[in-house]
Short mmCIF file of C-alpha atoms in Angstrom, two decimals:
data_model
loop_
_atom_site.label_atom_id
_atom_site.label_comp_id
_atom_site.label_asym_id
_atom_site.label_seq_id
_atom_site.Cartn_x
_atom_site.Cartn_y
_atom_site.Cartn_z
CA MET A 1 164.34 74.24 112.98
CA SER A 2 167.93 75.45 113.17
CA ALA A 3 170.64 75.48 110.49
CA SER A 4 174.39 75.34 110.47
CA ILE A 5 176.76 77.32 108.41
CA THR A 6 179.87 75.66 106.91
CA ALA A 7 183.16 77.43 106.06
CA ASN A 8 181.96 78.48 102.64
CA LYS A 9 178.98 80.17 104.37
CA GLN A 10 176.46 77.84 102.84
CA LEU A 11 173.49 77.11 105.09
CA TYR A 12 172.59 73.43 105.88
CA TYR A 13 169.61 72.34 107.92
CA GLU A 14 170.30 70.25 111.14
CA LEU A 15 167.35 68.13 110.10
CA TYR A 16 169.33 64.81 109.85
CA ARG A 17 170.81 65.11 113.31
CA ARG A 18 167.62 63.55 114.67
CA SER A 19 167.97 60.57 112.38
CA SER A 20 169.35 57.38 113.85
CA ILE A 21 172.78 57.92 112.35
CA GLY A 22 172.77 61.50 113.56
CA MET A 23 171.80 60.59 117.06
CA GLN A 24 174.61 57.92 117.17
CA LEU A 25 177.10 60.55 115.93
CA THR A 26 175.93 62.98 118.57
CA ASP A 27 176.12 60.38 121.37
CA ALA A 28 179.65 59.38 120.25
CA LEU A 29 180.81 63.01 120.14
CA ASP A 30 179.28 63.57 123.69
CA GLU A 31 181.26 60.57 124.99
CA LEU A 32 184.49 61.97 123.43
CA ILE A 33 183.89 65.38 125.00
CA GLN A 34 183.06 63.87 128.41
CA SER A 35 186.27 61.76 128.28
CA GLY A 36 188.48 64.81 127.31
CA HIS A 37 189.44 63.44 123.95
CA ILE A 38 187.91 66.32 121.93
CA ASN A 39 186.57 69.76 122.80
CA PRO A 40 183.05 70.90 122.08
CA VAL A 41 184.21 73.19 119.27
CA LEU A 42 185.56 70.31 117.33
CA ALA A 43 182.39 68.37 118.03
CA MET A 44 180.37 71.28 116.54
CA ARG A 45 182.65 71.28 113.41
CA VAL A 46 182.04 67.58 112.91
CA LEU A 47 178.20 68.02 113.27
CA ASN A 48 178.31 70.88 110.71
CA GLU A 49 180.28 68.73 108.29
CA PHE A 50 177.71 65.94 108.89
CA ASP A 51 174.86 68.33 108.07
CA LYS A 52 176.66 69.28 104.79
CA SER A 53 177.64 65.78 103.83
CA ILE A 54 174.33 64.10 104.34
CA ALA A 55 172.37 66.86 102.58
CA THR A 56 174.77 66.84 99.61
CA ASN A 57 174.81 63.12 99.28
CA LEU A 58 171.10 62.62 99.55
CA ALA A 59 170.48 65.28 97.01
CA LYS A 60 172.98 63.89 94.67
CA ASN A 61 172.48 60.14 95.03
CA VAL A 62 168.80 59.47 95.98
CA LYS A 63 166.62 59.38 92.95
CA ALA A 64 163.71 57.25 94.38
CA LYS A 65 160.16 58.67 94.40
CA ALA A 66 157.11 57.67 96.39
CA GLN A 67 153.39 58.56 96.28
CA LEU A 68 151.60 59.34 99.58
CA LYS A 69 147.87 59.14 100.23
CA GLY A 70 146.44 59.70 103.65
CA HIS A 71 144.57 62.03 106.06
CA LEU A 72 146.34 65.31 106.64
CA LYS A 73 146.22 65.92 110.37
CA ASP A 74 148.00 69.26 110.36
CA TYR A 75 150.56 71.36 108.57
CA ARG A 76 152.65 74.44 109.27
CA LEU A 77 155.13 76.83 107.78
CA CYS A 78 157.87 78.29 109.99
CA GLU A 79 160.96 80.05 108.68
CA GLU A 80 160.57 78.60 105.16
CA VAL A 81 160.24 75.05 106.45
CA TRP A 82 157.07 73.21 105.81
CA THR A 83 155.95 70.34 108.17
CA PHE A 84 153.11 67.99 107.23
CA ARG A 85 151.68 65.26 109.57
CA VAL A 86 149.69 62.58 107.84
CA ARG A 87 147.67 59.85 109.45
CA ASN A 88 146.55 56.37 108.14
CA ALA A 89 148.86 56.82 105.14
CA THR A 90 149.63 54.52 102.14
CA LEU A 91 153.06 54.93 100.51
CA LYS A 92 153.54 53.66 96.97
CA LEU A 93 157.21 53.19 96.20
CA ASP A 94 158.91 53.17 92.83
CA ASN A 95 158.78 49.45 92.76
CA SER A 96 154.96 49.50 93.16
CA GLU A 97 155.38 48.23 96.77
CA LEU A 98 152.60 49.49 99.06
CA LEU A 99 153.29 50.38 102.64
CA ASP A 100 150.50 51.23 105.11
CA VAL A 101 151.63 53.41 108.05
CA ASP A 102 149.84 54.92 110.93
CA LYS A 103 151.70 58.21 110.92
CA VAL A 104 154.00 60.15 108.48
CA LYS A 105 155.85 63.37 109.10
CA ILE A 106 157.12 65.26 106.07
CA VAL A 107 159.61 68.12 106.55
CA ALA A 108 160.25 70.16 103.38
CA CYS A 109 163.06 72.77 103.51
CA LYS A 110 163.91 75.49 101.06
CA MET A 111 166.83 74.57 98.81
CA ALA A 112 169.83 76.98 98.52
CA ASP A 113 169.76 79.15 95.48
CA SER A 114 172.34 77.76 93.05
CA THR A 115 173.03 81.27 91.69
CA SER A 116 174.24 82.58 95.00
CA LYS A 117 177.37 80.24 95.16
#
């Protein structure tokens, strides 16, 4: 898992670039580069800002919780990033709604130390 560094030298994971909105942004930036409207350096700055913005807004605005029950297929720790893959899982959301899913992948990243700002 890689990470990007913003102008204030804070580290943000590139995790959300693989989300649907992140993939759409990447595709749009690639088209702009191919057509000569922007250069690759500007595209990287946009992606780094995306990493920062999405991480900040999710941490600040999302307060929902869920419970997960299922069969742990595997897990690993690499560079302070935990990855868990669960099969035949049931998610219980805040509103008590139950969701049965075949596969769940959970990626947990270390938060930045607030004292280092």
